[in-house]
Coordinates of C-alpha atoms and ligand atoms in Angstrom, one line a residue:
X1133 CA 0.0 0.0 0.2
X1134 CA 1.4 3.4 -1.0
X1135 CA 0.5 5.7 1.7
X1136 CA 0.5 9.4 1.1
X1137 CA 2.4 11.0 4.0
X1138 CA -0.1 13.8 5.0
X1139 CA -3.6 13.9 4.3
X1140 CA -6.0 17.0 4.5
X1141 CA -9.2 16.2 5.9
X1142 CA -11.8 19.0 5.7
X1143 CA -15.5 18.5 7.5
X1144 CA -13.5 16.8 10.4
X1145 CA -15.9 18.3 12.8
X1146 CA -18.9 16.8 10.9
X1147 CA -20.6 13.4 10.7
X1148 CA -18.5 11.9 7.6
X1149 CA -15.2 13.8 7.9
X1150 CA -15.1 12.8 11.4
X1151 CA -15.6 9.3 10.5
X1152 CA -12.9 9.3 7.7
X1153 CA -10.5 11.1 10.3
X1154 CA -11.0 8.4 13.0
X1155 CA -10.5 5.7 10.3
X1156 CA -7.0 7.4 9.1
X1157 CA -5.8 7.9 12.6
X1158 CA -6.5 4.4 13.5
X1159 CA -4.5 3.5 10.2
X1160 CA -1.7 5.5 11.5
X1161 CA -2.0 8.3 9.0
X1162 CA -0.7 11.7 9.6
X1163 CA -3.6 14.1 9.0
X1164 CA -4.2 18.1 8.9
X1165 CA -7.8 18.5 10.1
X1166 CA -8.9 21.7 8.2
X1167 CA -11.9 22.9 10.3
X1168 CA -13.8 26.3 10.9
X1169 CA -13.7 26.0 14.6
X1170 CA -10.6 24.4 16.0
X1171 CA -12.0 23.9 19.5
X1172 CA -14.3 21.3 18.0
X1173 CA -11.8 19.4 16.1
X1174 CA -11.6 15.8 17.1
X1175 CA -8.8 14.7 19.4
X1176 CA -6.9 12.2 17.5
X1177 CA -3.3 11.0 17.3
X1178 CA -1.1 12.5 14.4
X1179 CA -3.0 15.4 13.6
X1180 CA -2.3 19.1 13.2
X1181 CA -5.1 21.5 12.8
X1182 CA -5.7 24.2 10.3
X1183 CA -8.6 26.9 10.5
X1184 CA -10.3 27.7 7.2
X1185 CA -13.7 28.1 5.9
X1186 CA -14.7 27.4 2.3
X1187 CA -15.1 31.3 1.8
X1188 CA -11.4 31.9 2.5
X1189 CA -9.1 31.2 -0.4
X1190 CA -6.0 32.1 1.4
X1191 CA -6.4 30.2 4.5
X1192 CA -7.5 27.0 2.5
X1193 CA -4.4 27.3 0.4
X1194 CA -2.3 27.6 3.3
X1195 CA -4.0 24.7 5.2
X1196 CA -3.8 22.4 2.1
X1197 CA -0.1 23.5 1.2
X1198 CA 2.5 20.7 1.9
X1199 CA -0.2 17.7 2.1
X1200 CA -0.1 14.9 -0.2
X1201 CA -4.0 14.5 -0.7
X1202 CA -7.2 16.5 0.2
X1203 CA -10.4 14.9 1.4
X1204 CA -13.1 17.6 0.6
X1205 CA -16.3 17.4 2.1
X1206 CA -19.1 19.3 0.4
X1207 CA -20.3 21.9 2.4
X1208 CA -23.6 22.7 4.3
X1209 CA -26.5 24.1 2.3
X1210 CA -26.0 27.7 1.6
X1211 CA -26.7 30.1 -1.4
X1212 CA -23.2 30.5 -1.8
X1213 CA -22.2 27.0 -1.7
X1214 CA -20.9 26.7 -5.4
X1215 CA -18.8 29.4 -4.8
X1216 CA -17.5 28.0 -1.6
X1217 CA -16.8 24.6 -3.3
X1218 CA -15.0 26.3 -6.4
X1219 CA -13.0 28.3 -3.9
X1220 CA -12.0 25.2 -2.3
X1221 CA -11.1 23.5 -5.4
X1222 CA -9.0 26.3 -6.6
X1223 CA -7.2 26.6 -3.4
X1224 CA -6.2 22.6 -3.7
X1225 CA -4.7 23.5 -7.2
X1226 CA -3.3 26.8 -5.9
X1227 CA -1.5 24.7 -3.0
X1228 CA 0.0 22.4 -5.5
X1229 CA -1.9 19.3 -4.4
X1230 CA -2.8 17.1 -7.0
X1231 CA -4.8 14.3 -5.1
X1232 CA -8.4 15.2 -4.0
X1233 CA -11.2 13.1 -3.2
X1234 CA -14.4 15.0 -3.2
X1235 CA -17.9 13.7 -1.8
X1236 CA -20.3 14.5 -4.7
X1237 CA -24.0 13.0 -5.2
X1238 CA -25.4 10.1 -7.4
X1239 CA -26.2 11.4 -11.1
X1240 CA -24.9 15.0 -10.4
X1241 CA -25.7 16.8 -13.6
X1242 CA -26.1 20.3 -14.7
X1243 CA -29.9 20.0 -14.8
X1244 CA -30.3 17.4 -12.0
X1245 CA -33.9 17.4 -10.6
X1246 CA -32.4 17.5 -7.0
X1247 CA -31.0 21.2 -7.1
X1248 CA -28.1 20.6 -4.6
X1249 CA -26.7 17.8 -7.1
X1250 CA -26.4 20.7 -9.6
X1251 CA -23.8 22.0 -7.1
X1252 CA -21.8 18.8 -7.3
X1253 CA -21.7 18.7 -10.9
X1254 CA -20.3 22.2 -10.9
X1255 CA -17.6 21.3 -8.4
X1256 CA -16.7 17.9 -10.2
X1257 CA -16.6 20.2 -13.3
X1258 CA -14.2 22.4 -11.7
X1259 CA -12.0 19.5 -10.4
X1260 CA -11.6 18.2 -14.2
X1261 CA -10.9 22.0 -15.4
X1262 CA -8.0 22.3 -12.8
X1263 CA -6.7 18.8 -14.0
X1264 CA -6.5 17.6 -10.6
X1265 CA -6.2 13.8 -9.7
X1266 CA -9.6 13.7 -8.4
X1267 CA -11.9 10.9 -7.2
X1268 CA -15.5 11.9 -7.0
X1269 CA -17.5 9.7 -4.5
X1270 CA -21.2 10.1 -5.8
X1271 CA -22.9 9.2 -2.6
X1272 CA -26.7 8.1 -2.6
X1273 CA -29.0 9.3 0.1
X1274 CA -27.7 8.8 3.7
X1275 CA -29.3 5.7 5.2
X1276 CA -28.6 7.3 8.7
X1277 CA -31.1 9.9 7.8
X1278 CA -34.0 7.3 7.6
X1279 CA -35.3 7.9 11.2
X1280 CA -35.1 11.6 10.6
X1281 CA -37.1 11.6 7.4
X1282 CA -40.0 9.7 9.1
X1283 CA -39.7 12.1 12.2
X1284 CA -41.5 11.7 15.6
X1285 CA -44.8 11.0 13.6
X1286 CA -43.1 7.9 12.0
X1287 CA -44.5 9.2 8.5
X1288 CA -42.0 9.7 5.5
X1289 CA -43.6 12.4 3.3
X1290 CA -42.7 13.7 0.0
X1291 CA -43.4 13.6 -3.7
X1292 CA -41.3 10.5 -4.3
X1293 CA -43.9 8.3 -5.7
X1294 CA -42.7 4.7 -6.2
X1295 CA -39.2 5.9 -7.4
X1296 CA -36.5 4.0 -5.6
X1297 CA -33.2 4.7 -3.8
X1298 CA -30.3 2.5 -2.5
X1299 CA -29.6 4.6 0.6
X1300 CA -25.9 4.3 2.1
X1301 CA -24.7 4.6 5.5
X1302 CA -22.0 7.2 6.2
X1303 CA -19.9 4.4 7.9
X1304 CA -19.8 2.7 4.5
X1305 CA -18.7 6.1 2.6
X1306 CA -16.1 6.8 5.1
X1307 CA -14.7 3.2 4.6
X1308 CA -14.7 3.8 0.7
X1309 CA -13.0 7.1 1.2
X1310 CA -10.2 5.9 3.2
X1311 CA -9.5 3.1 0.8
X1312 CA -9.5 5.6 -2.0
X1313 CA -7.3 7.9 -0.3
X1314 CA -4.9 5.0 0.7
X1315 CA -4.6 3.1 -2.5
X1316 CA -3.5 3.9 -6.0
X1317 CA -5.7 3.6 -8.8
X1318 CA -8.7 5.9 -8.0
X1319 CA -7.4 9.1 -10.1
X1320 CA -9.7 10.9 -12.5
X1321 CA -12.7 8.3 -11.5
X1322 CA -16.1 8.9 -10.4
X1323 CA -17.4 6.1 -8.1
X1324 CA -21.3 5.6 -7.4
X1325 CA -21.5 4.9 -3.5
X1326 CA -24.6 3.3 -2.7
X1327 CA -26.6 0.7 -0.7
X1328 CA -26.9 -2.8 -2.6
X1329 CA -30.8 -2.6 -2.7
X1330 CA -32.9 -0.2 -4.6
X1331 CA -36.2 0.3 -2.5
X1332 CA -39.0 2.6 -2.6
X1333 CA -39.7 4.9 0.3
X1334 CA -42.5 2.7 1.3
X1335 CA -40.3 -0.1 1.4
X1336 CA -37.6 1.8 3.5
X1337 CA -40.5 2.9 5.9
X1338 CA -41.4 -0.8 6.1
X1339 CA -37.8 -2.0 6.7
X1340 CA -37.6 0.8 9.7
X1341 CA -40.7 -0.2 10.9
X1342 CA -39.8 -3.8 11.4
X1343 CA -36.3 -3.0 12.9
X1344 CA -37.6 -0.2 15.1
X1345 CA -40.8 -2.0 16.3
X1346 CA -42.8 1.1 15.8
X1347 CA -45.1 1.9 12.8
X1348 CA -43.3 3.9 10.0
X1349 CA -45.2 4.6 6.6
X1350 CA -44.7 6.5 3.5
X1351 CA -47.0 9.2 2.4
X1352 CA -46.7 10.2 -1.2
X1353 CA -47.3 14.1 -1.5
X1354 CA -47.9 16.6 -4.5
X1355 CA -45.5 19.2 -4.9
X1356 CA -47.9 21.8 -3.3
X1357 CA -48.8 19.4 -0.3
X1358 CA -45.0 19.0 0.2
X1359 CA -44.3 22.7 0.4
X1360 CA -47.4 23.1 2.8
X1361 CA -46.1 20.0 5.4
X1362 CA -42.8 21.9 5.4
X1363 CA -44.2 25.5 5.8
X1364 CA -44.0 25.1 9.8
X1365 CA -40.2 25.0 9.9
X1366 CA -40.0 28.6 8.4
X1367 CA -37.0 27.6 6.4
X1368 CA -36.2 29.9 3.3
X1369 CA -37.7 29.0 -0.1
X1370 CA -34.4 27.8 -1.6
X1371 CA -34.0 25.3 1.5
X1372 CA -37.6 24.1 1.2
X1373 CA -36.8 23.6 -2.7
X1374 CA -33.9 21.5 -2.1
X1375 CA -35.9 19.3 0.4
X1376 CA -38.9 18.9 -1.8
X1377 CA -36.4 18.4 -4.9
X1378 CA -34.7 15.5 -3.2
X1379 CA -38.0 13.5 -3.1
X1380 CA -38.8 14.6 -6.7
X1381 CA -35.3 13.2 -7.7
X1382 CA -36.5 10.0 -6.4
X1383 CA -39.7 10.0 -8.3
X1384 CA -37.6 11.0 -11.7
X1385 CA -35.5 7.7 -11.1
X1386 CA -32.3 10.1 -10.8
X1387 CA -31.5 8.2 -7.3
X1388 CA -32.2 4.6 -8.7
X1389 CA -28.5 4.0 -8.8
X1390 CA -27.0 0.8 -7.2
X1391 CA -23.2 0.0 -7.2
X1392 CA -20.7 -2.6 -5.9
X1393 CA -18.5 0.1 -4.8
X1394 CA -18.7 -0.4 -0.9
X1395 CA -18.2 -4.1 -1.3
X1396 CA -15.2 -3.8 -3.8
X1397 CA -13.6 -0.9 -2.0
X1398 CA -14.5 -0.9 1.7
X1399 CA -14.3 -5.1 1.5
X1400 CA -17.7 -5.8 3.1
X1401 CA -21.3 -5.7 2.3
X1402 CA -23.0 -2.3 2.7
X1403 CA -24.6 -1.6 6.1
X1404 CA -28.1 -2.4 6.8
X1405 CA -30.7 -0.6 9.0
X1406 CA -30.5 -3.4 11.6
X1407 CA -26.7 -3.0 11.7
X1408 CA -26.8 0.8 12.2
X1409 CA -29.2 0.2 15.3
X1410 CA -26.9 -2.6 16.7
X1411 CA -23.9 -0.3 16.4
X1412 CA -25.7 2.6 18.0
X1413 CA -29.3 2.6 19.2
X1414 CA -29.4 6.5 18.9
X1415 CA -29.7 6.1 15.3
X1416 CA -33.5 5.5 15.7
X1417 CA -33.8 9.0 17.2
X1418 CA -35.4 11.3 14.9
X1419 CA -32.6 13.7 14.3
X1420 CA -29.6 13.4 11.9
Ligands
NAP1778 N1 -25.8 12.1 0.6 C1 -26.6 12.6 1.5 O1 -27.9 12.2 1.8 C2 -26.2 13.9 2.2 C3 -27.3 14.4 3.2 C4 -26.9 15.5 4.0 C5 -25.6 16.2 3.6 N2 -24.7 15.7 2.5 C6 -23.6 16.4 2.4 O2 -22.5 15.8 2.8 C7 -21.7 16.7 3.6 C8 -21.1 15.7 4.7 O3 -22.1 15.3 5.4 P1 -21.9 15.1 7.0 O4 -23.2 14.1 7.2 O5 -20.5 15.1 7.4 O6 -22.4 16.7 7.3 P2 -22.1 17.4 8.7 O7 -22.1 16.5 9.8 O8 -23.1 18.5 8.7 O9 -20.6 18.0 8.5 C9 -20.5 19.1 7.5 C10 -18.9 19.4 7.7 O10 -18.6 20.3 6.7 C11 -18.1 21.6 7.4 N3 -18.6 22.6 6.5 C12 -19.7 22.9 6.2 N4 -19.7 24.1 5.4 C13 -18.5 24.5 5.5 C14 -17.8 25.6 4.8 N5 -18.5 26.7 4.1 N6 -16.6 25.8 5.1 C15 -15.8 24.9 5.8 N7 -16.3 23.7 6.5 C16 -17.7 23.5 6.2 C17 -18.9 21.5 8.8 O11 -18.1 22.3 9.5 P3 -18.9 22.9 10.9 O12 -18.7 21.9 12.2 O13 -18.0 23.9 11.4 O14 -20.2 23.2 10.8 C18 -18.9 20.0 9.2 O15 -17.4 19.7 9.7 C19 -22.7 17.8 4.0 O16 -21.8 18.8 4.2 C20 -23.5 18.0 2.8 O17 -22.9 18.7 1.9 C21 -25.1 14.7 2.0

């Protein structure tokens, strides 16, 4: 195994970046954790901390300088998200780092139904334009969010119809990311990172129901109903549009993607709902 000497990990205060950082630390890899708030950086061996946000080109360039690879986690929903991602990709190039692993989304495209998937497409395009040795991990919808989607009422609501999705656990995405960071042969490649079963939301609801022992159902909505049922959150329109579009993308078949990436690169089958509960019973709590 040809291990890069120093890996920059962004998003290390978050769920996915935190998992990747923990796995790299366990593998004895030196890391530079690039975080917005150093006081929240995970306490791990062999780490340096750098402070940067995706709005700050200079801080990012400095944070990435001298590293052998960057794990670039996509940013939180923000109206400036594309600009932030492009700033981050440009900073990788400006720092003279070639290798970058970016967390994208299945079927990212310029006109994706899921509006946030368009951001990922633009970011992937920038990785190619900058001629970086990138790997795009096109992740499916997080399996971890299934109880959150069901909420306290146990109803998954949205205009997804009988469209299907192969949800994937963040643990599995982290395993794939680490394999891609620590081995060769993944340069200028796009991988779909998904579970191994395409299911409708009604089927995912039934699975959650069986595992949790509480009734969980799926309620198909019209677009209008979806906006109405989310009105009480008081979120800005562009946020609600993203939420609703994620269900419309399922209905359109955009998330009907299944791959063997987890099995092939992580070396184990995709994690099931039951395994997530066994690993951490708090998975069933209706918060992400
Ligand atoms: N595939 C899916 O179903 C799905 C679902 C939700 C999100 N996502 C995407 O996947 C990403 C990773 O997921 P996650 O579960 O790890 O999310 P998370 O727990 O919210 O972590 C996001 C991480 O990114 C950092 N971050 C966000 N915006 C940033 C910015 N503008 N500049 C610098 N750092 C920034 C956060 O820093 P702080 O700790 O300082 O906030 C945090 O460390 C998310 O950010 C989102 O883009 C995918």
